Structures are given as structure tokens and as C-alpha cells.
Amino acid sequence: MSRSFAARFWPAGLLVVLTCAVYSATLSAGFVWDDDTNVTANPTVLSADGLARIWLDPLANQQYYPLTHTSFWIQYRLFGARPGPYHALNVLLQAASAVLLWRVLRGLAMPGAWLAAGIFAVHPLQVESVAWVTERKNTLAGIFLMVSALYFLRDAGLLGASDASAAPPRREPPRRHFGLAALAFFLLALASKTAVATAPAALLAVVWWKRGRIGRDVAMRVAPLVALAIAAGVATAWIEKHHVGATGGAWSLGLHDKVLLAGRVLWFYAGKFAWPSGQAFIYPRWTLGGGGPLVWLSPVTAALVPVALGSARRWIGRGPAAAALAYGLLIAPASGFFDLFFFRYSFVQDHFQYFGCIALAALLGAALASLVRQRIAFASVSVAIVLVLGTLSWQRSHVFKDSETLWLDTLARNSGAWMARANLAKLLTARGDADAAAVQLREAVRSHPQEAEVYNL
């Protein structure tokens, strides 16, 4: 094997090995929570003719993610309801996404590209997206989003630049098929999960980082992606509200509360990224409003961070401001401005930040590469960070062993999670342990008497 070949492929191979090792415990895990609705008891997945409904009937499933449900349909034909193969594919998709992210960041000449990809691959906040079969939505959409970004950036002439703060890089002759490929793969990403809808705006932040401006050529290239994103986002928002059921008191926030929520959400995920402790499948649902002027601290500071970083670009470059902008844009679909059914239980959930983690990982990787200039020292720091995060993720992945383990862990971290108590009561009832189930139901009724679901089990 030549030295150039090894230098090109060993980082990708190491990412794959690390990802598979970290999430290896999920291979023996079962299905949890709504995996039955999406896979094991989903009529469109179980029936041979369900594939047509998956694509032609937008209301056939909880959301119109036809490519994700097609992957379930194919796997059910091959493996039935055995959970192992579903988990294995999720792990492989995560590994492939990490490799593609490394390829994108390396092509952009970003310092610390491998570390950023490694953090994205094995950060504890990513466990929920990999270990929960239903969140195939994230891992599958991630693959197509990375490929789309590669083609888009190649089409814009941004890959291969040697200096992230230099003048516009040498441009290749325009190749129309790059733009068409970027559009096609972005459509596939949207068909997997429409949370990627804000990715074109995040790509504009990357363009600004590399060029210092967004020209007409880039605007023309991104316009078709934006048009697709708007159409998919509007359709998803309508389905979430009118089909899934995100209507009523739990989703009646006014603009004032939505702004407050968005600021808090952005800081919550950034904090969990920096210090991933106390993770829960269902976090406590925040009470918004009140508190005087200090409640505006979160949204105001969240808005000021990219402004401040942009103002300091003469000293630190445009990269930090671009990363902050990209983070906010990628989190936006789950920031509170759009009603999601899960807001009934909590305003945050780990898998909501899956794509936002890309920007934070890139920022951390580049920052450490700039601070630790000695090559061996940086390599050691990178390995140490990835191994620590990977160990935490390996431990966290065991929580998704089965539904009972998941609900018990949730209640240990958030005793007020009435939905976890209700679902645990269902499991205990099915097992014949009526007394233990009654204890869970009484506590759920005591803490949330307004929730009709706890009375109808």
C-alpha cells in the first residue's frame, strides 16, 4: 500500500472503526417507544403493497419521510422484525456520515477536520439518533445532506482552497451536473427528514466564510435548494399540525414565548454539547414567561454571539461567526418557532440537535487545531477527546436496550416525565404486574392530572 493511499484512507477507516465500536451495544438492543408505529406495526412497512402508499399518500405515516420508510420496508422484506439489522444500518449510516463530513471539511481546508468528524460521529448527543431505530430519519438524511454539500461546494468552486481566510480560490470551469447532483441529493435528504430544510442557508454561511461575500453566482446555485426546502417545510409543518396533532394548549405559544424558547433552546444544546451530562430521553418541560427582563438574556445573547464573532473577524477570521450562524440555522427547525408534537412532553430532545452538532464540532475542531499547533500534541488531544466522548456514548447507548430500560432511565433523570410513567405502566400491565403499573399511573395522574392519556390506559 502506497504512503499516499494510506494517508488518504486511514482517517476514514479509523472513523468507521470508532463509530462501529462506540455503538456496538445497540446491535443487541430491541425496539423502543414508537418503533412499533414506524416499523414493527406499521401497515405500510408490513404489507407488500405498502411501498406505493409510502410514496403516494403523504398521510400514510406520522410524517411524509418516504425514503426513510422505504428503508424500513426493504429491511422488513429482508429481515422481518428482528431489531439487529435495523440498528446495524443506523450505525453504518452514522459512520458513513462522519466520513463524508470529514471529506467536506478537509476539502474546505478547515483545520481539525478529522477531529470535527470524530466528534460528530461519537458525541453522546448523537446516541439517540443512532440507537433509536425510528431516528433513521437523521442518519439517513445526514448521508444525502453531506453528499449534496460536497456537490454544491464543488459546483461553487470552494473545495480544495488552501486558506480559509484567503481570497476566492481558483475556480474550476462550471460543471452543470454538479449543481444538478447537489439538488438531487438534497431532495433525497428532504425525503428522509425535512429538518435539513435550513441546510442551504447554512451553506451560504460556509460560502461567506470562504469568500467574504455571497455573490450572484452562489445565490443562483442555492435558489433551487431553497425552493425545495420551503415546499418541504410547509408540507411538514401542515402534517405536524393537522395530521400528527400538534394543536391545542401545549402548542399555543405566542411570538414572545417562541423567541424566548428559541434562545433557551440554542443555549441548551450548546451547553449539552460542551458538557454532555444529565442526558434524558425526556427532559423537563420548561415553563416560559415571567421572570422579568432577565428572561430575555438567552435570546439576546444568542443573537449577539455571531454579531460579536463577526465583528472580531479581523483577528479570528470569519470561521467562528460562520459556525455560529450555521449552528443557529441548523437548529432552527426545532428551536420553537415551528410546532412539533414532542413539545407536548418537552421542548428539547437530543436528536433535535443532530445537524446542529456539525457546526459546533467543526468550530471545536478548528479552534483546537489553531491552539495546539504541534502535530503530535494535536493528534494526542484529538484521540483523547474522541475516546472520552466515545466512552460516554457507549455507556449511554445501553439505555436503549429496550423500552423498560429507557423509561426507567428517563424517570431516574426526570421524575416528572408522565409519558415515561404511562408507557412503563403499559409494559408492567402487559407483564401482569398490575400493582407496579398502578403505582406509575397514580404518580402520573398526581403530577399531570390534565393529561387525558394517563386515564385511558
Coordinates of C-alpha atoms in Angstrom, one line a residue:
M1 CA 0.0 0.0 0.0
S2 CA 1.5 3.3 -1.0
R3 CA 2.0 6.1 1.5
S4 CA -0.4 8.4 -0.3
F5 CA -3.1 5.8 -0.4
A6 CA -2.7 5.2 3.4
A7 CA -2.7 8.9 4.1
R8 CA -5.9 9.3 2.1
F9 CA -7.9 6.4 3.5
W10 CA -6.7 5.6 7.1
P11 CA -8.6 8.6 8.6
A12 CA -11.8 7.4 7.0
G13 CA -11.2 3.9 8.2
L14 CA -10.5 5.0 11.7
L15 CA -13.7 7.0 11.8
V16 CA -15.7 3.9 10.7
V17 CA -14.0 1.6 13.3
L18 CA -14.5 4.1 16.1
T19 CA -18.2 4.6 15.2
C20 CA -18.9 0.9 15.0
A21 CA -17.1 0.2 18.3
V22 CA -18.9 3.0 20.2
Y23 CA -22.4 2.0 19.1
S24 CA -21.7 -1.8 19.2
A25 CA -24.0 -2.2 22.1
T26 CA -27.0 -1.1 20.0
L27 CA -26.6 -4.2 17.8
S28 CA -28.2 -6.4 20.6
A29 CA -30.8 -3.8 21.5
G30 CA -34.5 -4.0 20.8
F31 CA -37.1 -1.6 19.6
V32 CA -38.3 1.3 21.8
W33 CA -41.2 3.7 22.1
D34 CA -42.7 4.5 18.6
D35 CA -40.6 2.0 16.7
D36 CA -43.8 -0.1 16.5
T37 CA -45.7 2.7 14.9
N38 CA -42.9 3.3 12.3
V39 CA -41.7 -0.2 11.8
T40 CA -42.9 -3.4 13.5
A41 CA -46.7 -2.5 13.5
N42 CA -46.7 -0.1 10.6
P43 CA -49.1 -1.3 7.9
T44 CA -47.1 0.4 5.1
V45 CA -44.0 -1.4 6.2
L46 CA -45.6 -4.8 6.8
S47 CA -47.6 -5.1 3.6
A48 CA -46.0 -5.8 0.3
D49 CA -48.1 -3.1 -1.4
G50 CA -47.3 -0.6 1.3
L51 CA -44.4 0.9 -0.7
A52 CA -46.8 2.6 -3.0
R53 CA -48.7 4.2 -0.1
I54 CA -45.4 5.3 1.4
W55 CA -44.7 7.4 -1.6
L56 CA -48.1 8.4 -2.9
D57 CA -50.0 9.0 0.4
P58 CA -48.4 11.9 2.4
L59 CA -50.7 10.9 5.4
A60 CA -49.9 7.2 5.4
N61 CA -47.4 7.6 8.2
Q62 CA -46.7 10.0 11.0
Q63 CA -44.8 12.2 8.7
Y64 CA -44.1 12.2 5.0
Y65 CA -40.5 10.8 5.0
P66 CA -40.8 8.4 2.2
L67 CA -37.2 7.4 1.8
T68 CA -36.8 6.6 5.5
H69 CA -39.9 4.4 5.5
T70 CA -38.8 2.8 2.2
S71 CA -35.6 1.7 4.0
F72 CA -37.8 0.2 6.7
W73 CA -39.9 -1.5 4.1
I74 CA -36.9 -3.0 2.4
Q75 CA -35.3 -4.2 5.6
Y76 CA -38.6 -5.8 6.7
R77 CA -38.7 -7.8 3.5
L78 CA -35.1 -9.0 4.2
F79 CA -35.0 -9.4 8.0
G80 CA -38.6 -9.2 9.3
A81 CA -39.0 -7.7 12.8
R82 CA -35.5 -8.6 14.1
P83 CA -34.1 -5.4 15.5
G84 CA -30.4 -6.2 15.0
P85 CA -30.2 -5.4 11.3
Y86 CA -32.1 -2.1 11.7
H87 CA -29.6 -1.0 14.4
A88 CA -26.7 -2.1 12.3
L89 CA -27.7 0.0 9.4
N90 CA -28.2 3.0 11.6
V91 CA -24.6 2.6 12.9
L92 CA -23.2 2.2 9.4
L93 CA -25.1 5.3 8.2
Q94 CA -23.6 7.3 11.1
A95 CA -20.1 6.1 10.2
A96 CA -20.6 7.0 6.6
S97 CA -21.9 10.5 7.5
A98 CA -18.8 11.1 9.6
V99 CA -16.5 10.1 6.8
L100 CA -18.4 12.4 4.4
L101 CA -18.3 15.2 6.9
W102 CA -14.5 14.7 7.2
R103 CA -14.3 14.8 3.4
V104 CA -16.3 18.1 3.2
L105 CA -14.3 19.8 5.9
R106 CA -11.0 18.6 4.5
G107 CA -12.0 19.9 1.1
L108 CA -12.7 23.2 2.7
A109 CA -9.2 23.2 4.2
M110 CA -10.6 23.5 7.7
P111 CA -8.1 22.8 10.4
G112 CA -9.0 19.9 12.7
A113 CA -11.3 18.3 10.1
W114 CA -10.8 14.8 11.3
L115 CA -11.4 15.8 15.0
A116 CA -14.6 17.6 14.0
A117 CA -15.9 14.5 12.1
G118 CA -14.9 12.3 15.1
I119 CA -16.8 14.5 17.5
F120 CA -19.9 14.4 15.2
A121 CA -19.6 10.6 15.0
V122 CA -19.4 9.7 18.7
H123 CA -20.7 12.7 20.7
P124 CA -23.1 11.5 23.4
L125 CA -25.8 13.8 22.0
Q126 CA -25.8 11.6 18.8
V127 CA -26.6 8.4 20.6
E128 CA -30.4 9.0 20.4
S129 CA -30.2 9.3 16.7
V130 CA -28.2 6.2 16.2
A131 CA -29.6 3.9 18.9
W132 CA -33.3 4.6 18.3
V133 CA -34.4 2.9 15.1
T134 CA -37.1 5.5 14.3
E135 CA -34.4 8.1 14.1
R136 CA -33.1 6.5 11.0
K137 CA -34.6 9.8 9.7
N138 CA -31.5 11.6 11.0
T139 CA -28.7 9.2 10.0
L140 CA -30.2 8.6 6.5
A141 CA -30.8 12.3 5.8
G142 CA -27.3 13.0 7.0
I143 CA -25.8 10.9 4.3
F144 CA -27.6 12.6 1.5
L145 CA -27.0 16.1 3.0
M146 CA -23.3 15.5 3.1
V147 CA -23.2 14.4 -0.5
S148 CA -25.3 17.3 -1.6
A149 CA -23.0 19.7 0.3
L150 CA -20.0 18.1 -1.5
Y151 CA -21.5 18.7 -4.9
F152 CA -22.8 22.2 -4.0
L153 CA -19.4 23.3 -2.8
R154 CA -17.6 21.7 -5.7
D155 CA -20.0 23.5 -8.1
A156 CA -19.3 26.8 -6.3
G157 CA -15.6 26.2 -6.6
L158 CA -15.0 26.2 -2.9
L159 CA -13.4 22.7 -2.4
G160 CA -9.7 22.5 -2.3
A161 CA -8.9 26.0 -1.1
S162 CA -5.7 26.2 0.9
D163 CA -6.6 29.0 3.2
A164 CA -10.0 29.5 4.8
S165 CA -9.4 33.3 5.1
A166 CA -7.8 33.8 1.7
A167 CA -9.2 35.5 -1.4
P168 CA -11.6 33.5 -3.5
P169 CA -10.0 30.2 -4.5
R170 CA -9.1 29.2 -8.0
R171 CA -12.3 28.4 -9.8
E172 CA -12.9 25.3 -11.9
P173 CA -14.9 25.6 -15.1
P174 CA -18.6 25.3 -14.3
R175 CA -20.0 21.8 -14.5
R176 CA -23.7 21.8 -14.6
H177 CA -24.0 18.2 -13.4
F178 CA -22.5 19.2 -10.0
G179 CA -25.4 21.6 -9.4
L180 CA -28.0 19.0 -10.5
A181 CA -26.4 16.4 -8.3
A182 CA -26.5 18.8 -5.3
L183 CA -30.2 19.4 -6.0
A184 CA -30.9 15.6 -6.4
F185 CA -29.2 14.6 -3.2
F186 CA -30.8 17.4 -1.2
L187 CA -34.2 16.2 -2.4
L188 CA -33.2 12.7 -1.1
A189 CA -32.2 14.3 2.2
L190 CA -35.6 16.0 2.5
A191 CA -37.3 12.8 1.6
S192 CA -35.5 11.3 4.7
K193 CA -36.2 14.1 7.1
T194 CA -37.2 17.7 6.4
A195 CA -35.2 19.1 9.3
V196 CA -32.5 19.5 6.8
A197 CA -34.5 22.3 5.2
T198 CA -32.3 25.1 6.6
A199 CA -29.1 23.5 5.4
P200 CA -29.0 25.7 2.2
A201 CA -28.8 28.8 4.4
A202 CA -26.1 27.1 6.4
L203 CA -24.2 26.5 3.2
L204 CA -24.4 30.2 2.5
A205 CA -22.6 30.8 5.8
V206 CA -19.9 28.5 4.6
V207 CA -19.6 30.5 1.3
W208 CA -19.3 33.7 3.3
W209 CA -16.6 32.1 5.4
K210 CA -14.6 31.1 2.4
R211 CA -15.2 34.2 0.2
G212 CA -16.2 37.0 2.5
R213 CA -19.3 37.6 0.3
I214 CA -22.2 35.8 -1.3
G215 CA -22.3 36.6 -5.0
R216 CA -25.0 36.3 -7.6
D217 CA -23.5 33.0 -8.8
V218 CA -23.9 31.4 -5.4
A219 CA -27.4 32.8 -5.0
M220 CA -28.4 31.3 -8.3
R221 CA -27.0 27.9 -7.3
V222 CA -28.7 27.9 -3.9
A223 CA -32.1 29.2 -5.1
P224 CA -33.4 25.7 -6.2
L225 CA -32.4 24.2 -2.9
V226 CA -34.2 26.9 -1.0
A227 CA -37.3 26.4 -3.1
L228 CA -37.3 22.7 -2.4
A229 CA -36.7 23.4 1.3
I230 CA -39.6 25.8 1.6
A231 CA -42.0 23.5 -0.1
A232 CA -41.0 20.5 2.1
G233 CA -41.0 22.6 5.3
V234 CA -44.5 24.0 4.6
A235 CA -45.8 20.5 3.9
T236 CA -44.2 19.1 7.1
A237 CA -45.5 21.9 9.3
W238 CA -49.0 21.3 8.0
I239 CA -48.8 17.5 8.5
E240 CA -47.3 18.0 12.0
K241 CA -50.2 20.2 13.0
H242 CA -53.2 18.7 11.2
H243 CA -52.2 15.0 10.9
V244 CA -49.9 14.3 13.8
G245 CA -51.8 16.6 16.2
A246 CA -49.6 19.4 17.3
T247 CA -52.5 21.7 18.1
G248 CA -54.1 22.9 21.3
G249 CA -52.8 24.4 24.6
A250 CA -49.4 22.7 24.5
W251 CA -48.7 24.4 21.2
S252 CA -50.3 27.8 21.8
L253 CA -47.1 29.9 22.3
G254 CA -47.2 33.4 21.1
L255 CA -44.3 35.1 19.3
H256 CA -43.0 36.5 22.6
D257 CA -42.7 33.0 24.1
K258 CA -41.3 31.5 20.9
V259 CA -38.5 34.0 20.8
L260 CA -37.7 33.2 24.5
L261 CA -37.9 29.5 23.8
A262 CA -35.6 29.7 20.7
G263 CA -32.9 31.5 22.8
R264 CA -33.1 28.9 25.6
V265 CA -33.0 26.0 23.1
L266 CA -29.9 27.3 21.4
W267 CA -28.0 27.7 24.7
F268 CA -29.3 24.3 26.0
Y269 CA -27.9 22.3 23.1
A270 CA -24.7 24.3 23.1
G271 CA -24.3 23.6 26.8
K272 CA -25.0 19.9 26.4
F273 CA -22.5 19.7 23.6
A274 CA -19.8 21.3 25.7
W275 CA -20.7 19.2 28.8
P276 CA -22.8 16.1 27.9
S277 CA -24.0 15.1 31.3
G278 CA -27.5 14.5 32.7
Q279 CA -28.9 13.4 29.4
A280 CA -32.5 12.2 29.3
F281 CA -34.8 10.9 26.7
I282 CA -37.4 13.3 28.0
Y283 CA -36.1 16.5 29.6
P284 CA -38.3 18.5 32.0
R285 CA -40.7 20.8 30.0
W286 CA -39.8 24.4 30.7
T287 CA -42.2 27.0 31.9
L288 CA -42.0 30.1 29.7
G289 CA -42.9 33.7 30.5
G290 CA -42.5 35.7 33.7
G291 CA -39.1 36.3 35.3
G292 CA -38.8 40.0 34.3
P293 CA -36.2 41.4 31.9
L294 CA -33.7 38.6 32.6
V295 CA -35.7 36.1 30.6
W296 CA -34.5 37.9 27.5
L297 CA -30.9 37.2 28.3
S298 CA -30.9 33.9 26.4
P299 CA -32.3 35.1 23.1
V300 CA -30.4 38.4 23.2
T301 CA -27.1 36.8 23.9
A302 CA -27.8 34.0 21.3
A303 CA -28.3 36.8 18.7
L304 CA -25.3 38.8 19.8
V305 CA -22.8 35.9 19.6
P306 CA -22.5 35.7 15.8
V307 CA -22.5 39.5 15.6
A308 CA -19.6 39.7 18.1
L309 CA -17.7 37.0 16.3
G310 CA -18.3 38.7 13.0
S311 CA -17.0 42.0 14.4
A312 CA -13.8 40.2 15.5
R313 CA -13.2 38.6 12.2
R314 CA -10.0 40.7 11.6
W315 CA -8.4 38.9 14.5
I316 CA -10.0 35.5 14.5
G317 CA -11.1 35.1 10.9
R318 CA -14.7 34.6 9.6
G319 CA -14.8 30.9 10.6
P320 CA -16.2 31.3 14.2
A321 CA -19.0 33.6 13.1
A322 CA -19.9 31.3 10.2
A323 CA -20.0 28.3 12.5
A324 CA -22.3 30.2 14.9
L325 CA -24.6 31.2 12.1
A326 CA -24.7 27.7 10.7
Y327 CA -25.4 26.3 14.2
G328 CA -28.4 28.6 14.7
L329 CA -29.7 27.8 11.2
L330 CA -29.4 24.0 11.5
I331 CA -31.1 24.1 14.9
A332 CA -33.9 26.4 13.7
P333 CA -36.4 23.7 12.7
A334 CA -36.6 22.5 16.3
S335 CA -35.9 25.9 18.0
G336 CA -39.6 26.5 18.9
F337 CA -40.7 28.7 16.0
F338 CA -42.4 25.6 14.5
D339 CA -44.8 23.4 16.4
L340 CA -43.6 19.8 16.9
F341 CA -45.7 17.2 18.5
F342 CA -43.0 16.3 21.0
F343 CA -43.3 19.7 22.5
R344 CA -46.2 18.2 24.4
Y345 CA -43.6 16.4 26.6
S346 CA -40.5 18.6 26.3
F347 CA -39.2 21.5 24.2
V348 CA -35.8 19.7 23.7
Q349 CA -34.7 16.3 22.8
D350 CA -31.2 15.1 22.0
H351 CA -31.9 14.1 18.4
F352 CA -33.2 17.6 17.5
Q353 CA -29.6 18.9 17.5
Y354 CA -28.2 16.2 15.2
F355 CA -27.5 18.5 12.3
G356 CA -26.6 21.5 14.5
C357 CA -23.8 19.3 16.0
I358 CA -22.0 19.6 12.7
A359 CA -21.3 23.3 13.2
L360 CA -20.3 23.0 16.8
A361 CA -18.0 20.1 16.1
A362 CA -16.4 22.0 13.2
L363 CA -15.9 25.0 15.4
L364 CA -14.3 23.0 18.2
G365 CA -12.1 21.1 15.9
A366 CA -10.8 24.2 14.2
A367 CA -10.3 26.1 17.5
L368 CA -8.2 23.3 19.0
A369 CA -6.2 22.9 15.8
S370 CA -5.4 26.6 16.0
L371 CA -4.5 26.5 19.7
V372 CA -2.4 23.2 19.6
R373 CA 0.0 23.8 16.7
Q374 CA 2.4 20.9 17.4
R375 CA 1.2 18.0 15.2
I376 CA 1.8 15.1 17.6
A377 CA 0.3 17.1 20.5
F378 CA -2.8 17.8 18.5
A379 CA -3.2 14.2 17.4
S380 CA -3.0 13.2 21.0
V381 CA -5.6 15.7 22.1
S382 CA -7.8 14.6 19.2
V383 CA -7.6 11.0 20.1
A384 CA -8.2 11.7 23.8
I385 CA -11.3 13.8 23.1
V386 CA -12.8 11.2 20.7
L387 CA -12.1 8.4 23.1
V388 CA -13.7 10.2 26.1
L389 CA -16.8 11.1 24.1
G390 CA -16.9 7.7 22.6
T391 CA -16.8 6.1 26.1
L392 CA -19.7 8.3 27.3
S393 CA -21.7 7.4 24.2
W394 CA -21.0 3.7 24.6
Q395 CA -22.4 3.9 28.1
R396 CA -25.4 6.0 27.0
S397 CA -26.2 3.6 24.2
H398 CA -27.0 0.8 26.8
V399 CA -30.1 2.9 27.9
F400 CA -31.7 2.0 24.6
K401 CA -31.5 -1.7 25.3
D402 CA -35.3 -2.0 25.5
S403 CA -38.3 0.2 26.3
E404 CA -38.3 -0.7 30.0
T405 CA -34.7 0.3 30.4
L406 CA -35.3 3.5 28.5
W407 CA -38.3 4.5 30.7
L408 CA -36.6 3.7 34.0
D409 CA -33.6 5.7 33.0
T410 CA -35.8 8.6 31.9
L411 CA -37.6 8.6 35.3
A412 CA -34.3 8.4 37.1
R413 CA -33.3 11.7 35.4
N414 CA -36.7 13.3 35.2
S415 CA -39.2 12.0 37.7
G416 CA -41.9 14.3 36.3
A417 CA -41.9 12.6 32.8
W418 CA -45.5 11.5 32.9
M419 CA -45.3 10.0 29.4
A420 CA -42.5 7.7 30.6
R421 CA -44.6 6.6 33.6
A422 CA -47.6 5.9 31.3
N423 CA -45.6 3.8 28.9
L424 CA -43.8 2.0 31.7
A425 CA -47.3 1.2 33.2
K426 CA -48.3 -0.3 29.8
L427 CA -45.3 -2.6 29.9
L428 CA -45.9 -3.6 33.5
T429 CA -49.6 -4.3 32.8
A430 CA -48.7 -6.5 29.8
R431 CA -46.3 -8.4 32.0
G432 CA -49.1 -8.9 34.6
D433 CA -47.6 -6.7 37.3
A434 CA -50.8 -4.7 37.9
D435 CA -49.7 -3.3 41.3
A436 CA -46.5 -1.8 39.9
A437 CA -48.4 -0.4 37.0
A438 CA -50.9 1.2 39.3
V439 CA -48.1 3.0 41.2
Q440 CA -46.8 4.5 38.0
L441 CA -50.3 5.6 36.9
R442 CA -51.1 7.2 40.2
E443 CA -47.9 9.2 40.1
A444 CA -48.6 10.3 36.5
V445 CA -52.1 11.4 37.4
R446 CA -50.8 13.2 40.5
S447 CA -48.2 15.2 38.6
H448 CA -50.2 15.8 35.4
P449 CA -53.9 15.5 36.1
Q450 CA -54.7 17.4 32.9
E451 CA -53.3 14.7 30.6
A452 CA -56.2 12.6 29.4
E453 CA -53.8 9.9 28.2
V454 CA -53.0 8.7 31.8
Y455 CA -56.6 7.9 32.4
N456 CA -57.1 5.8 29.3
L457 CA -54.6 3.0 29.8

